[in-house]
Coordinates of C-alpha atoms in Angstrom, one line a residue:
M1275 CA 142.9 242.0 122.0
T1276 CA 146.6 242.6 122.4
L1277 CA 148.6 241.7 119.3
R1278 CA 152.4 241.5 118.8
S1279 CA 154.5 242.5 115.9
I1280 CA 155.9 239.8 113.7
K1281 CA 159.4 241.1 114.6
E1282 CA 158.7 240.8 118.3
I1283 CA 157.3 237.3 117.9
R1284 CA 160.3 236.2 115.8
A1285 CA 162.8 237.4 118.3
G1286 CA 160.9 235.8 121.2
L1287 CA 160.7 232.4 119.4
A1288 CA 164.4 232.6 118.5
R1289 CA 165.5 233.2 122.1
G1290 CA 163.1 230.8 123.8
Q1291 CA 161.0 233.5 125.4
F1292 CA 157.7 231.6 124.7
H1293 CA 159.0 228.2 125.7
Q1294 CA 156.5 228.0 128.6
E1295 CA 153.5 228.7 126.4
L1296 CA 154.7 226.3 123.7
S1297 CA 155.4 223.6 126.3
R1298 CA 151.9 223.8 127.6
I1299 CA 150.6 222.7 124.2
Y1300 CA 153.5 220.7 122.7
G1301 CA 155.3 219.3 125.7
D1302 CA 158.9 218.2 124.8
Q1303 CA 158.2 219.1 121.2
A1304 CA 158.2 222.8 122.0
P1305 CA 161.5 223.5 120.2
R1306 CA 160.2 221.9 117.1
A1307 CA 156.9 223.9 117.4
A1308 CA 158.9 227.1 117.6
G1309 CA 160.4 226.3 114.3
R1310 CA 157.0 225.6 112.8
F1311 CA 155.8 229.0 113.9
L1312 CA 158.8 230.8 112.5
A1313 CA 158.1 229.1 109.2
L1314 CA 154.4 230.1 109.5
L1315 CA 155.4 233.8 109.9
D1316 CA 157.6 233.5 106.8
G1317 CA 154.5 232.1 104.9
F1318 CA 152.3 234.9 106.1
C1319 CA 154.8 237.6 105.2
A1320 CA 155.5 236.1 101.8
F1321 CA 151.8 235.6 100.8
Y1322 CA 150.4 238.9 102.1
G1323 CA 153.5 241.1 101.7
A1324 CA 153.4 241.9 105.4
S1325 CA 156.1 244.0 107.0
E1326 CA 157.9 242.9 110.2
D1327 CA 155.9 245.6 112.1
R1328 CA 152.5 244.1 111.3
E1329 CA 150.7 243.0 114.4
V1330 CA 149.4 239.4 114.4
C1331 CA 148.4 236.6 116.7
L1332 CA 149.3 232.9 116.6
L1333 CA 146.8 230.1 117.1
S1334 CA 146.6 226.3 117.2
T1335 CA 143.7 223.9 116.7
P1336 CA 144.3 220.2 117.2
G1337 CA 143.1 217.3 115.1
R1338 CA 140.9 214.7 116.8
T1339 CA 140.4 211.0 117.1
E1340 CA 137.2 209.2 117.6
I1341 CA 137.5 206.4 120.1
G1342 CA 133.9 205.2 120.5
G1343 CA 130.5 206.1 119.1
N1344 CA 130.9 205.7 115.4
H1345 CA 128.1 207.8 113.8
T1346 CA 126.2 208.1 117.0
D1347 CA 126.5 211.8 117.5
H1348 CA 124.0 212.8 114.8
Q1349 CA 121.4 210.6 116.6
L1350 CA 122.1 212.4 119.9
G1351 CA 123.9 209.4 121.3
R1352 CA 127.2 209.0 123.2
T1353 CA 130.7 209.3 121.9
L1354 CA 134.2 209.2 123.2
A1355 CA 136.8 211.3 121.4
A1356 CA 140.1 213.1 122.0
S1357 CA 142.3 215.8 120.6
V1358 CA 145.6 214.5 119.3
N1359 CA 149.2 215.9 119.1
I1360 CA 149.0 217.1 115.5
D1361 CA 147.4 220.4 114.7
T1362 CA 146.6 223.3 112.3
I1363 CA 148.5 226.5 113.2
A1364 CA 147.6 230.0 112.0
C1365 CA 149.0 233.5 111.9
A1366 CA 146.2 236.0 111.7
A1367 CA 145.7 239.8 111.7
P1368 CA 142.7 242.2 111.3
T1369 CA 142.7 244.4 108.2
G1370 CA 140.0 247.0 108.9
G1371 CA 138.2 246.0 105.8
S1372 CA 135.3 243.7 105.0
T1373 CA 137.1 240.8 103.4
I1374 CA 138.2 237.6 105.1
R1375 CA 141.2 235.9 103.4
I1376 CA 142.6 232.6 104.7
K1377 CA 145.4 231.0 102.8
S1378 CA 146.2 227.4 103.7
E1379 CA 149.6 226.2 102.6
H1380 CA 149.3 224.0 99.5
H1381 CA 145.7 225.1 99.0
R1382 CA 143.9 227.9 97.2
L1383 CA 143.0 231.1 99.0
A1384 CA 139.6 231.1 100.7
E1385 CA 138.2 234.6 100.3
I1386 CA 134.8 235.9 101.3
D1387 CA 133.0 239.3 101.4
L1388 CA 131.4 240.0 104.8
L1389 CA 128.8 242.2 103.0
N1390 CA 127.4 239.0 101.5
L1391 CA 127.1 236.1 103.9
S1392 CA 124.4 234.1 102.2
P1393 CA 125.4 230.7 100.8
A1394 CA 127.2 231.3 97.5
A1395 CA 126.4 229.3 94.4
G1396 CA 129.1 226.8 93.5
E1397 CA 130.9 227.2 96.8
M1398 CA 129.3 224.3 98.6
G1399 CA 131.8 221.5 99.3
H1400 CA 134.8 223.9 99.2
S1401 CA 136.7 225.7 102.0
P1402 CA 135.3 229.2 101.3
S1403 CA 131.9 227.9 102.2
L1404 CA 133.2 227.0 105.6
V1405 CA 134.7 230.5 106.2
R1406 CA 131.5 232.1 105.0
G1407 CA 129.3 229.9 107.2
V1408 CA 131.4 230.6 110.3
A1409 CA 131.4 234.3 109.7
A1410 CA 127.6 234.2 109.1
R1411 CA 126.9 232.4 112.3
M1412 CA 129.1 234.6 114.4
T1413 CA 127.4 237.6 112.9
E1414 CA 124.0 236.2 113.8
L1415 CA 125.2 235.8 117.3
G1416 CA 125.7 239.5 117.5
Y1417 CA 129.5 239.9 117.0
A1418 CA 130.9 242.6 114.7
V1419 CA 133.1 240.4 112.5
G1420 CA 135.7 242.3 110.5
G1421 CA 138.1 241.7 107.7
L1422 CA 141.3 239.6 108.3
D1423 CA 144.2 238.0 106.7
A1424 CA 145.3 234.5 107.9
Y1425 CA 147.9 232.0 106.9
T1426 CA 147.7 228.4 108.0
T1427 CA 149.8 225.2 107.9
T1428 CA 148.7 221.8 109.1
E1429 CA 150.0 218.4 110.2
V1430 CA 146.4 217.0 110.2
L1431 CA 146.2 214.5 107.4
R1432 CA 143.4 215.0 104.9
G1433 CA 141.0 212.1 104.7
S1434 CA 142.6 210.5 107.8
G1435 CA 139.6 210.6 110.1
L1436 CA 141.5 213.1 112.2
S1437 CA 139.1 215.8 111.1
S1438 CA 141.1 218.1 108.9
S1439 CA 137.8 219.9 107.9
A1440 CA 136.6 220.3 111.5
T1441 CA 140.1 221.5 112.5
F1442 CA 139.8 224.2 109.7
E1443 CA 136.3 225.2 110.7
V1444 CA 137.2 225.4 114.4
M1445 CA 140.4 227.4 113.6
T1446 CA 138.4 229.9 111.5
A1447 CA 135.9 230.4 114.4
T1448 CA 138.8 230.7 116.9
I1449 CA 140.5 233.4 114.8
I1450 CA 137.4 235.4 114.6
N1451 CA 136.7 234.8 118.3
H1452 CA 140.1 236.2 119.3
L1453 CA 140.2 239.1 116.8
F1454 CA 136.7 240.4 117.1
C1455 CA 134.7 238.8 119.9
G1456 CA 137.0 239.5 122.9
S1457 CA 137.6 235.7 123.2
A1458 CA 134.0 235.5 124.6
L1459 CA 132.9 232.2 122.9
T1460 CA 133.5 229.0 124.8
A1461 CA 134.9 225.8 123.3
S1462 CA 131.4 224.4 123.0
Q1463 CA 130.2 227.5 121.3
L1464 CA 133.1 227.5 118.8
A1465 CA 132.3 223.9 118.0
E1466 CA 128.6 224.6 117.4
V1467 CA 129.5 227.5 115.1
A1468 CA 131.8 225.2 113.1
Q1469 CA 129.2 222.5 112.9
Y1470 CA 126.7 225.0 111.6
A1471 CA 129.1 226.0 108.8
E1472 CA 129.6 222.4 107.8
N1473 CA 125.9 221.6 107.8
A1474 CA 124.4 224.7 106.3
Y1475 CA 127.1 226.0 104.0
F1476 CA 129.5 223.1 103.2
G1477 CA 126.6 220.7 102.8
K1478 CA 127.7 217.8 105.0
P1479 CA 125.2 216.6 107.6
C1480 CA 127.7 215.9 110.3
G1481 CA 127.2 215.6 114.0
L1482 CA 129.0 217.7 116.6
M1483 CA 131.6 215.3 117.9
D1484 CA 134.5 216.3 115.6
Q1485 CA 134.2 219.9 116.3
M1486 CA 133.8 219.4 120.0
A1487 CA 136.9 217.3 120.2
C1488 CA 139.0 219.8 118.2
A1489 CA 137.8 222.7 120.3
T1490 CA 137.8 221.2 123.8
G1491 CA 141.1 219.2 124.1
G1492 CA 141.8 216.1 126.1
V1493 CA 139.8 212.9 126.1
I1494 CA 136.2 213.8 126.3
S1495 CA 132.9 211.9 126.8
L1496 CA 130.1 213.5 124.9
Y1497 CA 126.4 212.9 125.4
F1498 CA 124.2 214.7 123.0
S1499 CA 120.9 214.9 124.9
G1500 CA 119.2 217.4 122.6
G1501 CA 120.3 220.6 124.3
A1502 CA 123.9 221.6 124.9
P1503 CA 126.1 218.5 124.8
V1504 CA 127.1 217.1 128.2
V1505 CA 130.9 217.1 128.1
E1506 CA 133.1 215.2 130.6
R1507 CA 136.9 215.3 130.5
L1508 CA 138.5 211.9 131.3
P1509 CA 142.1 211.5 132.5
F1510 CA 143.5 208.7 130.3
D1511 CA 147.2 207.9 130.4
L1512 CA 147.4 205.5 127.5
S1513 CA 151.2 205.3 127.5
G1514 CA 151.2 204.7 131.3
A1515 CA 148.9 201.8 130.7
G1516 CA 151.5 200.3 128.3
Y1517 CA 149.7 201.1 125.0
A1518 CA 150.1 203.3 122.0
M1519 CA 147.5 204.5 119.4
C1520 CA 148.3 204.1 115.8
I1521 CA 146.3 205.6 112.9
V1522 CA 147.0 203.6 109.7
D1523 CA 146.2 205.4 106.4
S1524 CA 144.8 203.2 103.7
G1525 CA 145.6 205.7 100.9
V1526 CA 142.0 205.5 99.7
S1527 CA 140.5 208.9 99.2
H1528 CA 137.1 210.1 100.6
A1529 CA 136.5 211.9 97.4
G1530 CA 133.1 211.1 95.8
L1531 CA 131.7 209.5 98.9
K1532 CA 129.3 212.2 100.0
A1533 CA 126.3 210.1 99.2
E1534 CA 127.6 207.2 101.2
Y1535 CA 128.1 209.4 104.3
A1536 CA 124.8 211.2 103.9
A1537 CA 122.9 207.8 103.7
I1538 CA 124.0 206.9 107.2
P1539 CA 122.2 209.7 109.1
E1540 CA 119.3 209.6 106.6
E1541 CA 118.7 205.9 107.2
M1542 CA 119.0 206.1 110.9
A1543 CA 116.6 209.0 111.0
A1544 CA 114.1 207.1 108.8
V1545 CA 114.0 204.3 111.5
A1546 CA 113.5 206.9 114.2
R1547 CA 110.6 208.5 112.2
F1548 CA 109.0 205.1 111.9
F1549 CA 108.7 205.3 115.7
G1550 CA 107.5 208.9 115.7
Q1551 CA 110.8 210.4 116.7
Q1552 CA 113.5 212.5 115.0
V1553 CA 116.6 210.6 116.3
L1554 CA 117.2 207.1 117.5
S1555 CA 118.2 208.1 121.1
R1556 CA 114.5 208.9 121.6
V1557 CA 113.6 205.3 120.7
S1558 CA 114.3 202.8 123.4
P1559 CA 116.2 199.6 122.4
Q1560 CA 113.2 197.5 123.7
Q1561 CA 110.8 199.4 121.5
F1562 CA 113.1 199.0 118.5
Y1563 CA 113.6 195.2 118.9
Q1564 CA 110.0 194.5 119.7
N1565 CA 109.0 196.1 116.4
L1566 CA 112.0 194.9 114.3
A1567 CA 109.9 193.1 111.7
A1568 CA 107.7 196.1 111.0
A1569 CA 110.6 198.5 111.0
R1570 CA 112.5 196.3 108.6
Q1571 CA 109.5 196.2 106.2
A1572 CA 109.1 200.0 106.4
C1573 CA 112.7 201.2 106.2
G1574 CA 114.7 198.3 104.7
D1575 CA 117.3 196.0 106.0
R1576 CA 120.3 198.3 105.9
A1577 CA 118.6 201.0 107.7
V1578 CA 117.5 198.6 110.5
L1579 CA 121.1 197.2 110.7
R1580 CA 122.4 200.7 111.1
A1581 CA 120.0 201.5 113.8
H1582 CA 121.1 198.2 115.5
H1583 CA 124.6 199.6 115.3
F1584 CA 123.6 202.8 117.0
Y1585 CA 122.4 200.9 120.1
I1586 CA 125.5 198.8 120.2
D1587 CA 128.0 201.6 119.8
D1588 CA 126.1 204.0 122.1
A1589 CA 126.6 201.3 124.8
C1590 CA 130.2 200.7 123.8
A1591 CA 131.0 204.4 124.3
R1592 CA 129.5 204.2 127.8
Q1593 CA 131.5 201.0 128.5
E1594 CA 134.8 202.7 127.4
C1595 CA 134.2 205.6 129.7
D1596 CA 133.5 203.4 132.6
A1597 CA 136.6 201.3 131.8
I1598 CA 138.8 204.4 131.7
A1599 CA 137.4 205.7 134.9
S1600 CA 138.1 202.4 136.7
G1601 CA 141.5 201.8 135.0
D1602 CA 140.4 198.6 133.4
M1603 CA 142.4 198.5 130.1
D1604 CA 141.1 195.0 129.2
A1605 CA 137.5 196.2 129.4
F1606 CA 138.4 199.3 127.4
L1607 CA 140.0 197.2 124.6
E1608 CA 137.1 194.8 124.5
A1609 CA 134.7 197.7 124.0
V1610 CA 136.8 199.2 121.3
N1611 CA 136.9 195.8 119.4
R1612 CA 133.1 195.5 119.8
S1613 CA 132.6 199.0 118.5
G1614 CA 134.8 198.1 115.5
R1615 CA 132.9 194.9 114.7
S1616 CA 129.6 196.7 114.9
S1617 CA 130.8 199.3 112.5
Y1618 CA 132.0 196.6 110.1
M1619 CA 129.0 194.3 110.3
Y1620 CA 126.0 196.6 110.9
L1621 CA 126.9 200.2 110.1
Q1622 CA 128.6 198.8 107.0
N1623 CA 131.0 201.8 106.6
V1624 CA 134.2 199.8 106.0
S1625 CA 133.7 199.4 102.3
T1626 CA 131.2 200.6 99.6
C1627 CA 129.1 198.5 97.2
R1628 CA 130.7 200.2 94.2
D1629 CA 133.5 197.7 93.5
P1630 CA 133.9 194.4 95.4
R1631 CA 137.6 194.4 94.5
D1632 CA 138.2 197.6 96.4
Q1633 CA 138.1 196.9 100.2
G1634 CA 141.2 198.7 101.5
L1635 CA 140.0 199.3 105.0
A1636 CA 138.9 195.7 105.4
V1637 CA 142.3 194.4 104.4
L1638 CA 144.0 196.8 106.9
L1639 CA 141.7 195.6 109.7
A1640 CA 142.3 191.9 108.8
Y1641 CA 146.1 192.4 108.8
A1642 CA 146.0 194.5 112.0
E1643 CA 144.2 191.7 113.8
E1644 CA 146.8 189.2 112.6
L1645 CA 149.7 191.4 113.7
L1646 CA 148.2 192.0 117.2
H1647 CA 148.0 188.3 118.0
G1648 CA 144.9 188.7 120.1
R1649 CA 146.3 191.8 122.0
G1650 CA 145.1 195.3 121.7
A1651 CA 142.2 196.5 119.5
C1652 CA 141.4 197.9 116.1
R1653 CA 138.5 199.5 114.4
V1654 CA 137.5 201.7 111.4
H1655 CA 138.3 205.3 112.2
G1656 CA 136.1 208.3 111.5
G1657 CA 133.4 208.4 108.9
G1658 CA 134.6 205.2 107.2
F1659 CA 134.5 203.9 103.6
A1660 CA 138.0 205.2 103.0
G1661 CA 140.8 206.9 105.0
T1662 CA 142.1 205.2 108.1
I1663 CA 141.8 202.5 110.8
Q1664 CA 142.6 203.0 114.5
V1665 CA 144.8 200.6 116.4
F1666 CA 145.5 200.4 120.1
L1667 CA 148.6 198.3 120.5
P1668 CA 150.9 197.2 123.3
K1669 CA 154.0 199.4 123.2
D1670 CA 156.3 196.4 122.9
L1671 CA 154.6 195.6 119.5
C1672 CA 154.9 199.2 118.1
Q1673 CA 158.1 198.6 116.1
S1674 CA 157.2 195.3 114.6
F1675 CA 153.6 196.4 113.9
V1676 CA 154.6 199.6 112.1
S1677 CA 157.3 197.8 110.1
A1678 CA 154.9 195.0 108.9
M1679 CA 151.9 197.3 108.3
E1680 CA 154.0 199.8 106.2
G1681 CA 155.2 196.9 104.2
L1682 CA 151.5 196.6 103.1
T1683 CA 150.4 200.3 103.1
G1684 CA 153.6 202.1 102.3
E1685 CA 156.3 204.0 104.2
G1686 CA 154.8 206.8 106.4
S1687 CA 151.3 205.4 106.4
C1688 CA 151.4 204.6 110.2
H1689 CA 151.1 207.5 112.6
L1690 CA 151.8 206.9 116.3
L1691 CA 149.8 209.6 118.1
S1692 CA 149.2 210.7 121.6
F1693 CA 146.4 212.7 123.2
R1694 CA 146.7 216.4 123.6
E1695 CA 145.2 218.3 126.6
A1696 CA 145.1 221.8 125.1
G1697 CA 142.1 222.6 122.8
T1698 CA 141.8 225.3 120.3
G1699 CA 143.2 228.7 121.2
R1700 CA 145.8 231.4 121.1
V1701 CA 149.4 230.2 121.5
I1702 CA 151.1 233.3 122.8
S1703 CA 149.3 235.7 125.1

């Protein structure tokens, strides 16, 4: 691939040479993005001691928001997701060696040896495992992955349900794709590589939705039928419909919740196995409800309730897509609210059973409903148990909503986001 020297990129950013490329991704925020990339180059040079003549590439991977289908993807159900206008950006360059080094601002260096791509003891659950897993999978696919240096900065909040981990995985795959694979991998393939790394190396049994939304861009309907996911891009002008999306951070960390997240797919799969299947999408709702008593006795009440949620939210994701296609905002909001209620009542991922005094997301949802006065919609966002809620609110309520909510959750906890059309990729050609 063609690379540019740091000196050439700096000069081009400073005089607006790359305004068109930046505008394609960042819209009217292109000038601000140029400043971010200049700072990124500074970080790369400072950390790696790079000269201005070193040839590099610049890349961007967006965060994502889940709109419908909470924990349905790992059961090969339907989801609705979108990339958002905050991202991770990277400056990367090949080294000619056999070591991959990725330094993320404010985080320790992730460094792996390409001569040893087996899962490393003690690495599971940490970012080097994701880099190793991505490199291993791309090597298995037949690509000659080489050594590289990369430096990243991000605006994707950790623990926000905006998929900071998926963004990092997809970015890693995107860097390798552009440096060593001739940009041959599609967005879907990059997402699958990233999911493999998270499942097999990081140790989290996630579905594919997060990675697909980060890689693809836009608002996408995903149907996981068992083979390659069926992906449909949906034009959705949320602002034009008079609404905004707000992600509200509870300030509660996801740390230590691995067992809670793992229990959801495990319990859903247990119900599926009761019916002789591996995933719930292979069990019809009629079969499930006709055998509810036996399934309850075999799998337990919570597992059955979580299976019940799967059927509700799988349908909600379809209803949301239909509402977007027909321009029916009321129907869309109704489906979002129903999805949120199902997650709260049946999936039970709004709070844990550890401490009944600690129910931060539940408090946020209760207050959001009060502030909306029957307008808009709100739901738990992402994996749940901690992190954030998602609110669709009329634009005329934005100022009062944010002011009141941040009185509860703290200044800077509300993030008004928009959808981003561009998926993961190189920024400057």
